[in-house]
Coordinates of C-alpha atoms and ligand atoms in Angstrom, one line a residue:
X17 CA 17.1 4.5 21.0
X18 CA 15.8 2.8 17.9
X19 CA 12.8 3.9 16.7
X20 CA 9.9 0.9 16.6
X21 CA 9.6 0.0 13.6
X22 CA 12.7 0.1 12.3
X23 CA 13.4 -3.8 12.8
X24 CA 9.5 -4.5 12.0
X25 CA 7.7 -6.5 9.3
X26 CA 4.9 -5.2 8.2
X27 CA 1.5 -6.6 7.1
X28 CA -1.4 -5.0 4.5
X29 CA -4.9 -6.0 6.1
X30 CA -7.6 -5.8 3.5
X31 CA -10.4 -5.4 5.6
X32 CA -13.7 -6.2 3.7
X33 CA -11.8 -9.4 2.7
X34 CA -9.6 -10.4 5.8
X35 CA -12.6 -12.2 7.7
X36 CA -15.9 -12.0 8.8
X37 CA -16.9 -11.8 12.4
X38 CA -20.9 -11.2 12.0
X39 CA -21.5 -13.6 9.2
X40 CA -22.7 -10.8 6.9
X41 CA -20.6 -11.7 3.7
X42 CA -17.9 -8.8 4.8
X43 CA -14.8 -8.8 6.5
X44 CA -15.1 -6.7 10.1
X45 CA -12.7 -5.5 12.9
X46 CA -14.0 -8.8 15.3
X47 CA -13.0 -10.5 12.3
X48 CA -9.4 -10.0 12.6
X49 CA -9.5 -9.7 16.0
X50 CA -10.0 -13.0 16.2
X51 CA -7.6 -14.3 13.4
X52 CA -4.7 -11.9 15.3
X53 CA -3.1 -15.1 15.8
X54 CA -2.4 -15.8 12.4
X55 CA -0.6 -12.5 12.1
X56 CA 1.1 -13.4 15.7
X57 CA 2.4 -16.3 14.3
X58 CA 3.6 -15.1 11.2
X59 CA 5.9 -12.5 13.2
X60 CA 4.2 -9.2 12.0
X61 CA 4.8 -6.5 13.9
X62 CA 2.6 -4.0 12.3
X63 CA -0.5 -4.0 10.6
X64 CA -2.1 -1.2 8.2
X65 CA -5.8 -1.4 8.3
X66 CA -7.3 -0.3 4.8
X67 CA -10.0 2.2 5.1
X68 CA -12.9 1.2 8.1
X69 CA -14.9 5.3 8.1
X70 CA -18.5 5.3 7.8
X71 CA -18.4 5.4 3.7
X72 CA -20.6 5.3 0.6
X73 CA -18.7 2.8 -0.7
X74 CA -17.8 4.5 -4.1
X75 CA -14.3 3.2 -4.1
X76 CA -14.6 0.5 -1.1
X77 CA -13.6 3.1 1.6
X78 CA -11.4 5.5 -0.3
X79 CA -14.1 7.9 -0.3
X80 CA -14.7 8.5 3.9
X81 CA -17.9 10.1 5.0
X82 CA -16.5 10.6 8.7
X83 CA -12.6 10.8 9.6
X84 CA -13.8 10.0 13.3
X85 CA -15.8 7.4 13.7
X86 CA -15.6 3.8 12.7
X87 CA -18.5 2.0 9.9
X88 CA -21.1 -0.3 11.0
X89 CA -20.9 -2.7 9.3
X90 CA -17.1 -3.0 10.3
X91 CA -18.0 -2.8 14.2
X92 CA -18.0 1.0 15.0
X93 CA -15.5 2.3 17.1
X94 CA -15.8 -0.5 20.0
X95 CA -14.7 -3.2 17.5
X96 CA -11.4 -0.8 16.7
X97 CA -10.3 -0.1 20.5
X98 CA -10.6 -4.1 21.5
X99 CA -8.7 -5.1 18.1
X100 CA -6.2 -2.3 19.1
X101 CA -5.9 -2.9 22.4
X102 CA -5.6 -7.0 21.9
X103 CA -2.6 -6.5 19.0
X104 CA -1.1 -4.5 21.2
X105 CA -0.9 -7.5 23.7
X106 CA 0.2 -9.6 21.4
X107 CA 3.1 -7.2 20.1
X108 CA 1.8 -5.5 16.9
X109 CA 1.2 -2.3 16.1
X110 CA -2.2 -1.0 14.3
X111 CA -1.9 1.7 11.6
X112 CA -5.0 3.3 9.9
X113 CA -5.1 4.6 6.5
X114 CA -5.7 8.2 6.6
X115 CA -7.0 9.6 3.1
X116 CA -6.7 13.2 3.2
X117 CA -6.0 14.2 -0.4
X118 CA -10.0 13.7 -1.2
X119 CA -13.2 13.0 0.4
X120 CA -16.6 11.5 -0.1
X121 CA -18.9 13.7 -1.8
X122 CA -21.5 12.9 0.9
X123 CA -18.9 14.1 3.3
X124 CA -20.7 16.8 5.6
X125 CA -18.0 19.5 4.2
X126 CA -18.6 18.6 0.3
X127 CA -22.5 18.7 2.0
X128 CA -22.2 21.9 2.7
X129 CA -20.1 23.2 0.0
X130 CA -22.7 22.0 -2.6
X131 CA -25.7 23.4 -0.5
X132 CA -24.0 27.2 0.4
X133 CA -21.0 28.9 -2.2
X134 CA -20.0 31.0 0.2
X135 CA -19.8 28.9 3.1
X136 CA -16.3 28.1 4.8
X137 CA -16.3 24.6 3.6
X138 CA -16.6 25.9 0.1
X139 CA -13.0 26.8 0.1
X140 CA -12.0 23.2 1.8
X141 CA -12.1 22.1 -2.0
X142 CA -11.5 23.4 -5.5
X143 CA -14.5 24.8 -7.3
X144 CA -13.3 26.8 -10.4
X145 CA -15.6 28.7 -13.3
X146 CA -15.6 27.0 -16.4
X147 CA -12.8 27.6 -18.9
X148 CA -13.3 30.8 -21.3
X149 CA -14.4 28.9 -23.6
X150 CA -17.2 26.3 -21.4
X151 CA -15.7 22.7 -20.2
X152 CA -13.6 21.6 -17.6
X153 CA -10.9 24.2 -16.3
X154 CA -7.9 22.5 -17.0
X155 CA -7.1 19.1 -19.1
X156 CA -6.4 17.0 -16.2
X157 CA -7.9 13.3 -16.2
X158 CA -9.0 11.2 -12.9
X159 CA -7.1 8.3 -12.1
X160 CA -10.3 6.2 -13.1
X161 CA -10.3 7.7 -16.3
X162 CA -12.5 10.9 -18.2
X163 CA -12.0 14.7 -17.0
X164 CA -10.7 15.2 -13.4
X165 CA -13.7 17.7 -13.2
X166 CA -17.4 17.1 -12.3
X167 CA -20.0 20.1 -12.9
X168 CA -21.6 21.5 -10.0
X169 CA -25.1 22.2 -11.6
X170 CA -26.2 24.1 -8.5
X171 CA -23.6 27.1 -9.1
X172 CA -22.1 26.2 -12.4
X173 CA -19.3 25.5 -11.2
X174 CA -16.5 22.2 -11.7
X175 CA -14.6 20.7 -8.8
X176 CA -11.5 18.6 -9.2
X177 CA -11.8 15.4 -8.6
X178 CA -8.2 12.8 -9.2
X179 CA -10.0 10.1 -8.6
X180 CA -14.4 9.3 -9.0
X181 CA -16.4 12.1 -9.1
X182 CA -17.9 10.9 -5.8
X183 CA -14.3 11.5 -4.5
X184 CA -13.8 15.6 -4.2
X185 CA -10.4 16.7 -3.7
X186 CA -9.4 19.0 -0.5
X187 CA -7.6 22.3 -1.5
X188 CA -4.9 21.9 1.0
X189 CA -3.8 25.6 0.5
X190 CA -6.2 26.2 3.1
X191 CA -5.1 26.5 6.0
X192 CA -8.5 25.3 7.7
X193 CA -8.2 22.0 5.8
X194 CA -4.8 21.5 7.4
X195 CA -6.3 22.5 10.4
X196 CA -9.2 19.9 10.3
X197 CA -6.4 17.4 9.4
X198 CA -4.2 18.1 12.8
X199 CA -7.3 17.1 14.6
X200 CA -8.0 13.9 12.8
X201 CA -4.5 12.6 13.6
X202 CA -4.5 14.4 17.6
X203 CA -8.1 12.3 17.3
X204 CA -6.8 8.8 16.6
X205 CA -3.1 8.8 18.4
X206 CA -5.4 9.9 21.8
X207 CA -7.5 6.8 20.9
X208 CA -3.8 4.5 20.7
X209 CA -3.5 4.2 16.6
X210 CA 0.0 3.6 16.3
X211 CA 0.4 5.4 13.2
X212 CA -1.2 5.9 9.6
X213 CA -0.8 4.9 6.1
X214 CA -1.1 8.0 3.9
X215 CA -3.5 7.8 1.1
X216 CA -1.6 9.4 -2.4
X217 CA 0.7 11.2 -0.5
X218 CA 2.0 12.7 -3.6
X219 CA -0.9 14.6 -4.4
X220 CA -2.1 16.3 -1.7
X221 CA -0.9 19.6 -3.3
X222 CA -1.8 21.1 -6.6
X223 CA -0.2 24.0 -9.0
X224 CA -2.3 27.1 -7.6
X225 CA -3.0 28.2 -11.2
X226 CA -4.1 24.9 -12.1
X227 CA -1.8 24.9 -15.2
X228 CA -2.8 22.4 -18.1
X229 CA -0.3 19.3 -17.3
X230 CA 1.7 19.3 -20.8
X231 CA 0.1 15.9 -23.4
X232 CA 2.9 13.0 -23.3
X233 CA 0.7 11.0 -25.7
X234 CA -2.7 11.9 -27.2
X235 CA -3.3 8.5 -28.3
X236 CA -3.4 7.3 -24.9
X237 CA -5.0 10.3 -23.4
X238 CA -8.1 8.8 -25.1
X239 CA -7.4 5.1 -24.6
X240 CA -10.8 3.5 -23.9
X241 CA -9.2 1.7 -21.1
X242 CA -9.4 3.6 -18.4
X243 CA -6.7 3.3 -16.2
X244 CA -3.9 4.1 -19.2
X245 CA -5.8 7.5 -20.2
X246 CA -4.1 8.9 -16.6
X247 CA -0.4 8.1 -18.2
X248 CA -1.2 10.5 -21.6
X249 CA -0.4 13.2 -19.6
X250 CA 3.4 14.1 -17.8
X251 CA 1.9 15.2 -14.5
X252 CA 3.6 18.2 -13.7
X253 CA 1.0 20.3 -12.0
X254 CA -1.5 17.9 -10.3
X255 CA 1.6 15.2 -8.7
X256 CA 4.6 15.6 -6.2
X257 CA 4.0 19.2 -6.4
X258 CA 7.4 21.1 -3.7
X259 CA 5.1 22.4 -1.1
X260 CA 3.6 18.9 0.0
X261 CA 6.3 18.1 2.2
X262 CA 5.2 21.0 4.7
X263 CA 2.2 19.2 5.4
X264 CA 4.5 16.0 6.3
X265 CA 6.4 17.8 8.9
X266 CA 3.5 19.3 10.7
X267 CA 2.1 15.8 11.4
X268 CA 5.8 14.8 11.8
X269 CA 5.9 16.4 14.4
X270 CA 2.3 15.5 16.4
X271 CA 3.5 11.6 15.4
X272 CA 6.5 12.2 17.1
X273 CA 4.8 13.6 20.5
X274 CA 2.9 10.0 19.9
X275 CA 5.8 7.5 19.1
X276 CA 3.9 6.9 16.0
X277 CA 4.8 6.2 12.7
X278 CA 4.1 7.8 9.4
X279 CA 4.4 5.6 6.1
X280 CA 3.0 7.2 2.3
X281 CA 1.6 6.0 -0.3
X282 CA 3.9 7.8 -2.6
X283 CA 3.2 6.5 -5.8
X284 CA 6.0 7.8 -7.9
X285 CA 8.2 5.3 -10.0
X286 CA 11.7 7.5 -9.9
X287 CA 13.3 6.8 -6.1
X288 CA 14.8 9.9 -6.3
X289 CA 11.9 11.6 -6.0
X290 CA 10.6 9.8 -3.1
X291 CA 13.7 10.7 -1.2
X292 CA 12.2 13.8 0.2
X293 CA 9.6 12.7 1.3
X294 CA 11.2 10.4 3.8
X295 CA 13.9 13.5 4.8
X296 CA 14.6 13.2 8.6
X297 CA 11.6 15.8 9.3
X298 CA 9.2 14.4 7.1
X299 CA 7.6 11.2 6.9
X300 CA 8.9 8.0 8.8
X301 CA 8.9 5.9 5.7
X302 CA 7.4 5.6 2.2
X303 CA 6.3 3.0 -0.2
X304 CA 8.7 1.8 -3.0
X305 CA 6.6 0.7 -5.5
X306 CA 8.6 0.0 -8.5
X307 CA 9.7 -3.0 -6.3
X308 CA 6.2 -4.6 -6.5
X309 CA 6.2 -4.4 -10.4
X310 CA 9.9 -6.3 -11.2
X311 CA 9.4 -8.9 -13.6
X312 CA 11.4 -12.4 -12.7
X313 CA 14.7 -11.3 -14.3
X314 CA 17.6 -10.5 -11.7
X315 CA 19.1 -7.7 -14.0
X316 CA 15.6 -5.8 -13.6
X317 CA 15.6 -6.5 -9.8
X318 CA 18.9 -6.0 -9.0
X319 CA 18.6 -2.0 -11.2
X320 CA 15.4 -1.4 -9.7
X321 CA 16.2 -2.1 -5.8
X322 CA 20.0 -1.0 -5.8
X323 CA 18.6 2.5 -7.2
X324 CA 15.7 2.5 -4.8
X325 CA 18.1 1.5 -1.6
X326 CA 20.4 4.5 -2.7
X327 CA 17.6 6.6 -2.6
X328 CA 15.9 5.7 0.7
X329 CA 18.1 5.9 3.5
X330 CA 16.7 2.9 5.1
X331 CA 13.4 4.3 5.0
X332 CA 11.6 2.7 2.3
X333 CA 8.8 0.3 2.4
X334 CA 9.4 -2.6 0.5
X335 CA 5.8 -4.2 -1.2
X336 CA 5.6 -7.0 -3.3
X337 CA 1.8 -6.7 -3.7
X338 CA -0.8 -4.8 -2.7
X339 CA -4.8 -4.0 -3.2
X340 CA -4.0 -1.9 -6.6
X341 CA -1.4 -4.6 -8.1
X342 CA -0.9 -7.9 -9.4
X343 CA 0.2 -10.4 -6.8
X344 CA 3.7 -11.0 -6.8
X345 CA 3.1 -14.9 -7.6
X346 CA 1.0 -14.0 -10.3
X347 CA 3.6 -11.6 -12.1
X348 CA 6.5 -14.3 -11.5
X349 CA 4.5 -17.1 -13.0
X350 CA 1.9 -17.9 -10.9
X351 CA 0.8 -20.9 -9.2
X352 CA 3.5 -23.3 -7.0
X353 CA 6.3 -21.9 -8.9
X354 CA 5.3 -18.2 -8.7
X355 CA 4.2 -18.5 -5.3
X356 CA 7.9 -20.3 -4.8
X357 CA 10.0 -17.1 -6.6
X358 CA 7.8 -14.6 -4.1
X359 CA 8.6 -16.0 -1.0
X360 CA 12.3 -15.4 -2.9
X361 CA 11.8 -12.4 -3.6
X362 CA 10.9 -11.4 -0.1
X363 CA 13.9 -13.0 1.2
X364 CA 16.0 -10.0 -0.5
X365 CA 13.4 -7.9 0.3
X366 CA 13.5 -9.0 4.1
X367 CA 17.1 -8.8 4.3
X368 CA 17.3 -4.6 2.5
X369 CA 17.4 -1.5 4.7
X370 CA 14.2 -0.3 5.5
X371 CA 10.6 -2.2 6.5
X372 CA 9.5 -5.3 4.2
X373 CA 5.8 -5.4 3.6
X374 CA 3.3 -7.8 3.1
X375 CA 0.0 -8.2 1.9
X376 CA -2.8 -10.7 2.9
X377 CA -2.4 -13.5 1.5
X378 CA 1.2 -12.9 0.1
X379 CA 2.3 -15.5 3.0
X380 CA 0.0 -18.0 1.3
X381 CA 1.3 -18.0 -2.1
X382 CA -1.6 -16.5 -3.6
X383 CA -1.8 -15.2 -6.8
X384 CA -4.8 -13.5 -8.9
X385 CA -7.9 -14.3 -8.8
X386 CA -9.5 -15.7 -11.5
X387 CA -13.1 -14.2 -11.4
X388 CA -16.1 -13.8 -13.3
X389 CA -16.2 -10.4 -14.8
X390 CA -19.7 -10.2 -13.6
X391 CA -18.6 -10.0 -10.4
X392 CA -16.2 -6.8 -10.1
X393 CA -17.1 -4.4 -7.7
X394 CA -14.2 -2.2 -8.4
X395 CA -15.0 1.6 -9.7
X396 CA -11.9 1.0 -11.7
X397 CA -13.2 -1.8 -13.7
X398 CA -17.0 -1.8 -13.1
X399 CA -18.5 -1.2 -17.0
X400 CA -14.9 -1.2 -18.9
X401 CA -13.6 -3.2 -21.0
X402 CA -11.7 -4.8 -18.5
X403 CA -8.0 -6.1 -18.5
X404 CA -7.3 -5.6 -15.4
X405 CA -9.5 -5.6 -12.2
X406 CA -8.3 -4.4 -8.7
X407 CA -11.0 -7.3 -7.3
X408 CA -8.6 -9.9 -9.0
X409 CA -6.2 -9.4 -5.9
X410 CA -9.7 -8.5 -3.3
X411 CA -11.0 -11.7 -2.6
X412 CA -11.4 -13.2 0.7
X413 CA -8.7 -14.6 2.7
X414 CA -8.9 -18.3 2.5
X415 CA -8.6 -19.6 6.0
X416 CA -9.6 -23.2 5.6
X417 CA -10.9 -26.0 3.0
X418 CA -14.3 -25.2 3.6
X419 CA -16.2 -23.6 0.4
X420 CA -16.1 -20.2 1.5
X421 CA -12.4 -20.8 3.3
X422 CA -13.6 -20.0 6.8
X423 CA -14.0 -16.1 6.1
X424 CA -17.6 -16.0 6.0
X425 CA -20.6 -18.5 7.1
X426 CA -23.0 -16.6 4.8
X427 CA -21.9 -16.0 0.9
X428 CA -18.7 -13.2 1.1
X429 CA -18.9 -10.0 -1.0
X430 CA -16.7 -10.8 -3.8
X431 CA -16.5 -15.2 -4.5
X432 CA -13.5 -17.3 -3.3
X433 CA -11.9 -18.2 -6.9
X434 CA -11.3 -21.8 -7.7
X435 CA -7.5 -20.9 -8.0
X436 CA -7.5 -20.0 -4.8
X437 CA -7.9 -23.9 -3.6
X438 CA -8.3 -25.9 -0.6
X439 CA -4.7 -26.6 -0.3
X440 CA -3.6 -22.8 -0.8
X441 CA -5.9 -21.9 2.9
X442 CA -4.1 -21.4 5.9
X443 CA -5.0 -24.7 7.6
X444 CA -3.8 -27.0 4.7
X445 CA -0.7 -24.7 5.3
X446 CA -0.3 -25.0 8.6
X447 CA -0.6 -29.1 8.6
X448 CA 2.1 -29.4 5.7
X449 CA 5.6 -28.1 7.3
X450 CA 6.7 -27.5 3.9
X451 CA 4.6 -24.8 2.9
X452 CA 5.3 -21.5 1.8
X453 CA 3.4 -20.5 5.1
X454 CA 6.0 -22.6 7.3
X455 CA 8.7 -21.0 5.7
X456 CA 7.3 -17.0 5.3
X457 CA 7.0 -17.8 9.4
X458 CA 10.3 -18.7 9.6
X459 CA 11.6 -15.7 7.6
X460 CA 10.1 -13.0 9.4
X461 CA 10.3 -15.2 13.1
X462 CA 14.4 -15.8 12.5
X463 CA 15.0 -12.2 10.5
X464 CA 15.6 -9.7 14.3
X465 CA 18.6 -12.7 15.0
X466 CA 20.6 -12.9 11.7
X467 CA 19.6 -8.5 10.3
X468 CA 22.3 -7.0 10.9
X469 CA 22.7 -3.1 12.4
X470 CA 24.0 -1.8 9.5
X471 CA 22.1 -0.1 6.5
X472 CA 25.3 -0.4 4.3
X473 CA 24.8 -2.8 1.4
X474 CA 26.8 -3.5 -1.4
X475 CA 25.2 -5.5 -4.5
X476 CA 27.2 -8.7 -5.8
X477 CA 27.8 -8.7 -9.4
X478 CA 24.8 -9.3 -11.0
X479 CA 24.7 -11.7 -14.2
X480 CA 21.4 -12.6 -16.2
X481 CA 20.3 -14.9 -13.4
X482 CA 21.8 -14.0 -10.1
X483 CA 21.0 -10.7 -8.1
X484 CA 22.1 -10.6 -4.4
X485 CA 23.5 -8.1 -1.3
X486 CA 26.1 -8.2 0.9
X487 CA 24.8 -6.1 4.5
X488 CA 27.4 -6.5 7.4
X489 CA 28.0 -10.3 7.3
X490 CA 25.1 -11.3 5.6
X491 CA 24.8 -12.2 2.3
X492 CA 21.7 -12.9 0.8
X493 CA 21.1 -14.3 -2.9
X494 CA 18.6 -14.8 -5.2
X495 CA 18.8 -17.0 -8.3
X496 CA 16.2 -16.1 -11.1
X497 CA 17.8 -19.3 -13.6
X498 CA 17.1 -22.5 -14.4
X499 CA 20.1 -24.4 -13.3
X500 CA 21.3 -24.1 -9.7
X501 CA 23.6 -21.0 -9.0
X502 CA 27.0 -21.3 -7.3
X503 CA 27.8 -18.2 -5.2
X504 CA 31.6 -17.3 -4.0
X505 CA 31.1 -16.5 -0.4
X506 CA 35.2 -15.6 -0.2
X507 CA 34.6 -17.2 3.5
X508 CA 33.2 -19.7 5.5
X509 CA 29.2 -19.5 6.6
X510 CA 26.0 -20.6 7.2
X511 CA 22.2 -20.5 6.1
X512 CA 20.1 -19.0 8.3
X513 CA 17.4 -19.4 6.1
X514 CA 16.4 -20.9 2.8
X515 CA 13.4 -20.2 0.6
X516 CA 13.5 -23.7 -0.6
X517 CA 14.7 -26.9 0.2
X518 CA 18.2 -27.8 -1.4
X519 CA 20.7 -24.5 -0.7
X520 CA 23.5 -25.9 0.8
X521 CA 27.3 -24.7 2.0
X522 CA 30.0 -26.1 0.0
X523 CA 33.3 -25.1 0.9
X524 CA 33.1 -21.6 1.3
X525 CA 30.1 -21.4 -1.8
X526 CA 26.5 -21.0 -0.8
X527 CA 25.1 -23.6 -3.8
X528 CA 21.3 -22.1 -4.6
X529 CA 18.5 -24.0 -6.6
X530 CA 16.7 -22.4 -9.3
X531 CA 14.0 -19.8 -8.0
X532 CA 15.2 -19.8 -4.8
X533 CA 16.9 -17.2 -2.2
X534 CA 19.2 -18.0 0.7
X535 CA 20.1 -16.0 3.8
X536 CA 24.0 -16.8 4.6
X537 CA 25.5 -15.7 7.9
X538 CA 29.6 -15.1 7.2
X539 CA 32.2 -15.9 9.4
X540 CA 35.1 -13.9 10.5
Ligands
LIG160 C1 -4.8 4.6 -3.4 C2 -5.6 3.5 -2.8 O1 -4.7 2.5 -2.5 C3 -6.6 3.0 -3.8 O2 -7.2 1.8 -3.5 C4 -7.6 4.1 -4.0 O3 -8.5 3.8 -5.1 C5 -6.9 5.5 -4.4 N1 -5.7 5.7 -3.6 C6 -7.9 6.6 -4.1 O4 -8.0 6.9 -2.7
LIG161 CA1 -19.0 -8.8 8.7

C-alpha cells in the first residue's frame, strides 16, 4: 500500500504570522483553523506547524518550555485538537515541529539542572569544567554567533549551547533523554498529530570528547556578522555525527505503529550525506536544502537537483523557501517576474520524486520583506549589523487589501511591508484568474492525475538556459532564458499544465516562454 504522503504536497505554516484568531497582534491555532480553506483550496495535503509549546520566546518557539502542552497565547491544547481534528476533515494532515536537539533554559529539566549538580536532569545536558587553561571547553561557535558555551556561575561550570545561550543542548548519550523523547512522540501520535518535523536533525549527537572542530577560516571565525562566524569552522565533531541515526529508527519505529510521518530538518548541503538519514529504517523523508538556495541559472539547478534526486531515493523534501531563507521570488529577482520564475521553479519541483514543499506565502508570489531594521525581532539579527534578517521572510500572511491584510484587527507582531501590497493578498488573487495563486492551485489540484508511479527520472540535456526531466511519460521543462525555448519532445503530447500563459505544442515540440515551466504528458 502506498504510504500517505508519498503523493502529498506539503505546506510550511508560520504560526505567529499565519493569522490571528483573538485579535491580539499574533497568529493562533483558531487562526488557521479558520483560514483551512485556503490551504483546502490550494490542494495541500499536509501541513507542518512551526513551534506552538509554552516558550520564552528567545528564538520565537525554538526554545520550548513544555514538549506537552500547547502556549496560550496560541489557544492551548483545545485550539490544537479542533484544528487537528477539522484538517483532518478536510483531507490534510497536521505535523508538529519537534525540537529535541536543545531546550529552553527555563525548561523545568535545565531548572533543575541549574538549581542541583547532581540531580538526574543534570546529565540530560552537557556541563563540562572549564578548559585547563579557563574559557570555554572546546572552540565551538553557536549558530547565532560567539562561543557555543555559556558559564554556569552557580557551579562554574559551561554548557553547550549550538544555538542562544537561552537554548541548552540535550546530551542525547543519555539514555533518559531518549527516553523522555519516546514519550513526547507516544504523547502527541495518542492525541492524532500526524507526524513531526525534526528540529536540526543533524545535530542531535555530539563527539563524546567534545574534540575542537578543526579552523576552516580564522578570518571568518571572527566575522562580526554573526551568522558567517558558524562557517569558520569544518564541523566535524558537533554536526551529522554516525550514531544519530539510532535515534531515527527508534521513533521510526513508534511512527510506524502510528502511520505517521517523520521529515528532518537536515541541514547539510552535500545530498550524499543526507542519504542516510532517509535509509528505509530511518526517517520518512528529509529536507533538501541546497534546492531552496539555486540561483536563476538552469546549469546550477539542473547540477544541484540531479545530484540531490540521485541521493534521495524519492524521499527528499523539496523547499523553495522557508522561515530561515530568502523567498524564492526574492532570490530569482523578485517582484512579478521573481514571483513568475518560483511558481517555475516549483513546477520541476512538483513534478521530482519525493514531496514538494511550500511555505506561506510561496503560493502568493511573495518575496522579502522590506522592513525597518527597527523592527527585527529575530535573535539572529536583533543588535547586529544586519544583512540579513530571518523577519524579512516572518511577516504576516496577507489575506486581503485591508491595511493589516486581514491577519490581525489589532496591530500584528512584526508590520505588513509595503512590498507586500494590496494586489499580492489572497483576495486580490483569488478575483484575478491569472494569478500566480490560480495557477499554484492548479499545479498542486491537477499534479495526483498527470505524476506518474515511477521515481525514475532522467535529466534532458541541459544548455545555459534550459533544465528539464523526463519521469515516465512526463516531461517537464524549465526555461531560465530570455528568448522562448523550443524543446524536442521526439513524440506527440500535451500540457497538463503551464506556469505561464503562452507554452504551446508544435508538432511534436513543447515551445516554452522565457521564465516559464510546462508539464507535458507524452503519447505512446
Ligand atoms: C532551525 C529552525 O528552523 C530555526 O528557526 C531555529 O532558529 C533553529 N533550528 C534552532 O532551533
Ligand atoms: Ca492571536
Amino acid at each position: 500500500m502506498t504510504a500517505w504522503w508519498t503523493r502529498s504536497v506539503g505546506y510550511q505554516v508560520y504560526v505567529r504570522s499565519f493569522a490571528d484568531g483573538n485579535a491580539d497582534g499574533t497568529g493562533d491555532l483558531l487562526g488557521i483553523t479558520e483560514r483551512l480553506g485556503h490551504l483546502a483550496d490550494l490542494g495541500v495535503r499536509m501541513i507542518w506547524l512551526t513551534p506552538c509549546y509554552p516558550s520564552p520566546g528567545a528564538d520565537h518557539g525554538y526554545d520550548v518550555a513544555d514538549y506537552r502542552d500547547v502556549a496560550a497565547e496560541f489557544g492551548g491544547l483545545d485550539a490544537l485538537d479542533t484544528l487537528v481534528d477539522r484538517a483532518h476533515d478536510m483531507g490534510i494532515r497536521v505535523l508538529m515541529d519537534l525540537v529535541p536537539n536543545h531546550t529552553s533554559d527555563q525548561h523545568r529539566w535545565f531548572q533543575r539542572a541549574l538549581a542541583d549538580r547532581s540531580c538526574p536532569e543534570r546529565d540530560y545536558y552537557v556541563f563540562r569544567d572549564p578548559a585547563p587553561g579557563g574559557g570555554p571547553p572546546n572552540n565551538w561557535v553557536s549558530h547565532f554567533g560567539g562561543p557555543a558555551w555559556t558559564l554556569d556561575p552557580g557551579s562554574d561550570q559551561y554548557y553547550l549551547h549550538l544555538f542562544l545561550p537561552q537554548q541548552p543542548d540535550l546530551d542525547w548519550h543519555n539514555p533518559a533523554v531518549r527516553d523522555e523523547f519516546d514519550d513526547i512522540l507516544r504523547f502527541w501520535f495518542a492525541r492524532g498529530i500526524d507526524g513531526f518535523r525534526i528540529d536540526v536533525a543533524h545535530a542531535l549527537i555530539k563527539d563524546e570528547l567534545l574534540r575542537d572542530n578543526p579552523v576552516r577560516d580564522a578570518t571568518v571565525l571572527t566575522d562580526p556578522e554573526a551568522r558567517r562566524s558558524f562557517d569558520g569552522l569544518e564541523h566535524r565533531h558537533d554536526l551529522d555525527q554516525p550514531d544519530v541515526i539510532d535515534i531515527y529508527r527508534a521513533w521510526r519505529r513508534l511512527a510506524d505503529e502510528h502511520d505517521a510521518f517523520l521529515i528532518g530538518e537536515v541541514y547539510l548541503l552535500d545530498p550524499d550525506r543526507m542519504t542516510r538519514y532517509v535509509a528505509p529504517d530511518a526517517l520518512h523523508a528529509a529536507f533538501c536544502f541546497p534546492a531552496l538556495r539555486t540561483p536563476w541559472d538552469a546549469r546550477a539547478i539542473a547540477t544541484t537537483l540531479a545530484g540531490a534526486v540521485t541521493a534521495s531515493y524519492g524521499r527528499f523534501a523539496w523547499p523553495m523557501s522557508s522561515h530561515d531563507d530568502p523567498r524564492a521570488a526574492e532570490r530569482f529577482g523578485g517582484g512579478d517576474l521573481g514571483a513568475a520564475r518560483a511558481l517555475a521553479y516549483f513546477t520541476l519541483l512538483a513534478a521530482l520524486p519525493g514531496i514538494p514543499f511550500l511555505y506561506q506565502g510561496d503560493e502568493l508570489g511573495l518575496d522579502n520583506a522590506r522592513l525597518d531594521p527597527a523592527a527585527f525581532q529575530d535573535p539572529g539579527s536583533r543588535g547586529r549589523p544586519v544583512v540579513w534578517s530571518r523577519d524579512a521572510v516572518r511577516t504576516p500572511m496577507p489575506w486581503d487589501t485591508s491595511a493589516e491584510r486581514g491577519f490581525s484587527t489589532a496591530t500584528s507582531w512584526l508590520p505588513i511591508p509595503d512590498n507586500h501590497g494590496a494586489q499580492r493578498s489572497v483576495a486580490a488573487q483569488v478575483a484575478d484568474p491569472g494569478s500566480v495563486l490560480h495557477r499554484y492551485r492548479a499545479l498542486i489540484n491537477g499534479r495526483d492525475a498527470w505524476l506518474p508511479d515511477t521515481d525514475d527520472v532522467t535529466w534532458l540535456p541541459v544548455d545555459d538556459t534550459l533544465v528539464g526531466i523526463r519521469r515516465g511519460d512526463v516531461l517537464v521543462a524549465l526555461n531560465t532564458g530570455d528568448e522562448a525555448a523550443q524543446v524536442d519532445l521526439a513524440a506527440y503530447g500535451a500540457i497538463r499544465f503551464a506556469s505561464i500563459d503562452g507554452a504551446e505544442i508544435v508538432g511534436t515540440s513543447l515551445v516554452l516562454p522565457p521564465d516559464g515551466a510546462a508539464v507535458v504528458s507524452l503519447e505512446g
